């Protein structure tokens, strides 16, 4: 029997954490993704939505974040959530340990 439940609060995270990997393992074609493609079992996706909801409630008009070069899984995750490369440098785009590379800064604006 199939049971359908809407997961909408932070309290639902443990259930989501179990359900999503099982679904990707059993039917990756249905989600156009494989379990191996899903960063940290979906924690990033869940948290990005929670952070945006909090920021909107707090009156913020944008979110900015930094991504280490080469972390294409993170870039793809944030793009799916509406973030774009900002082209900004500064505090978020710090020089990394190699003394040359910089973090990429992404932004999502609303309102």
C-alpha positions as a printed NumPy array, in Angstrom:
array([[  0.   ,   0.   ,   0.   ],
       [  1.233,   3.493,  -0.844],
       [  1.014,   6.21 ,   1.786],
       [  1.253,   9.849,   0.755],
       [  2.339,  12.519,   3.217],
       [  3.354,  16.146,   2.723],
       [  6.643,  16.956,   4.453],
       [  6.639,  20.634,   5.245],
       [  8.312,  21.362,   8.556],
       [ 11.748,  20.952,  10.094],
       [ 10.264,  18.191,  12.257],
       [  9.743,  16.133,   9.085],
       [ 13.463,  16.087,   8.24 ],
       [ 14.135,  12.584,   9.7  ],
       [ 11.347,  11.094,   7.587],
       [ 12.583,  12.91 ,   4.46 ],
       [ 16.129,  11.752,   5.184],
       [ 14.931,   8.135,   5.067],
       [ 12.41 ,   8.392,   2.233],
       [ 14.422,  10.257,  -0.395],
       [ 17.444,   7.919,  -0.513],
       [ 15.116,   4.914,  -0.666],
       [ 13.197,   6.456,  -3.553],
       [ 16.375,   7.309,  -5.471],
       [ 17.744,   3.808,  -4.91 ],
       [ 14.559,   2.088,  -6.062],
       [ 13.522,   4.342,  -8.965],
       [ 16.208,   6.814, -10.077],
       [ 14.523,   7.124, -13.491],
       [ 11.417,   8.591, -11.829],
       [ 13.445,  11.417, -10.29 ],
       [ 16.025,  11.886, -13.051],
       [ 18.671,  11.533, -10.352],
       [ 20.693,   8.825,  -8.689],
       [ 21.375,   8.461,  -4.99 ],
       [ 25.052,   9.238,  -5.681],
       [ 23.995,  12.58 ,  -7.238],
       [ 22.128,  13.683,  -4.14 ],
       [ 24.478,  15.682,  -1.844],
       [ 24.482,  14.463,   1.758],
       [ 21.297,  12.512,   1.206],
       [ 19.39 ,  15.749,   0.524],
       [ 20.381,  17.727,   3.567],
       [ 21.597,  20.624,   1.419],
       [ 18.312,  20.825,  -0.448],
       [ 16.275,  20.75 ,   2.75 ],
       [ 18.412,  23.313,   4.528],
       [ 18.503,  25.728,   1.583],
       [ 14.715,  25.932,   1.663],
       [ 14.651,  26.375,   5.425],
       [ 17.252,  29.169,   5.33 ],
       [ 15.356,  31.013,   2.589],
       [ 12.068,  30.768,   4.517],
       [ 13.772,  32.142,   7.627],
       [ 15.397,  34.991,   5.664],
       [ 12.108,  36.012,   4.067],
       [ 10.347,  36.039,   7.45 ],
       [ 13.174,  38.198,   8.796],
       [ 12.661,  40.732,   5.991],
       [ 15.794,  39.964,   3.959],
       [ 15.651,  40.749,   0.241],
       [ 18.407,  38.365,  -0.834],
       [ 20.648,  35.484,   0.188],
       [ 24.345,  35.284,  -0.652],
       [ 26.594,  32.287,  -0.273],
       [ 30.07 ,  31.151,  -1.238],
       [ 30.974,  27.964,  -3.08 ],
       [ 34.418,  26.433,  -3.394],
       [ 35.563,  26.162,  -7.043],
       [ 34.97 ,  22.707,  -8.443],
       [ 32.066,  21.893,  -6.138],
       [ 29.676,  21.433,  -9.046],
       [ 27.171,  19.476,  -6.944],
       [ 26.75 ,  22.489,  -4.652],
       [ 26.545,  24.925,  -7.571],
       [ 23.858,  22.764,  -9.198],
       [ 21.934,  22.533,  -5.92 ],
       [ 21.939,  26.303,  -5.453],
       [ 21.003,  26.938,  -9.095],
       [ 18.001,  24.659,  -8.645],
       [ 17.027,  26.898,  -5.737],
       [ 17.259,  30.049,  -7.866],
       [ 20.772,  31.262,  -7.032],
       [ 22.95 ,  32.773,  -9.756],
       [ 26.634,  33.68 ,  -9.902],
       [ 26.935,  37.234,  -8.625],
       [ 30.353,  38.155,  -9.957],
       [ 31.01 ,  39.733,  -6.549],
       [ 34.325,  39.596,  -4.784],
       [ 34.991,  40.509,  -1.224],
       [ 34.338,  38.908,   2.11 ],
       [ 32.388,  35.945,   0.727],
       [ 34.753,  35.422,  -2.214],
       [ 37.818,  34.889,  -0.064],
       [ 41.122,  33.694,  -1.444],
       [ 41.522,  30.009,  -0.705],
       [ 44.481,  28.155,   0.766],
       [ 46.318,  27.976,  -2.557],
       [ 46.633,  31.784,  -2.468],
       [ 45.093,  32.133,  -5.938],
       [ 41.619,  30.603,  -6.163],
       [ 38.57 ,  32.42 ,  -4.839],
       [ 35.258,  31.129,  -3.635],
       [ 32.438,  31.752,  -6.082],
       [ 29.674,  33.99 ,  -4.723],
       [ 26.068,  33.182,  -5.594],
       [ 22.983,  35.269,  -4.829],
       [ 19.231,  34.822,  -4.832],
       [ 17.12 ,  37.993,  -4.764],
       [ 13.384,  38.458,  -4.291],
       [ 10.877,  41.214,  -3.627]])
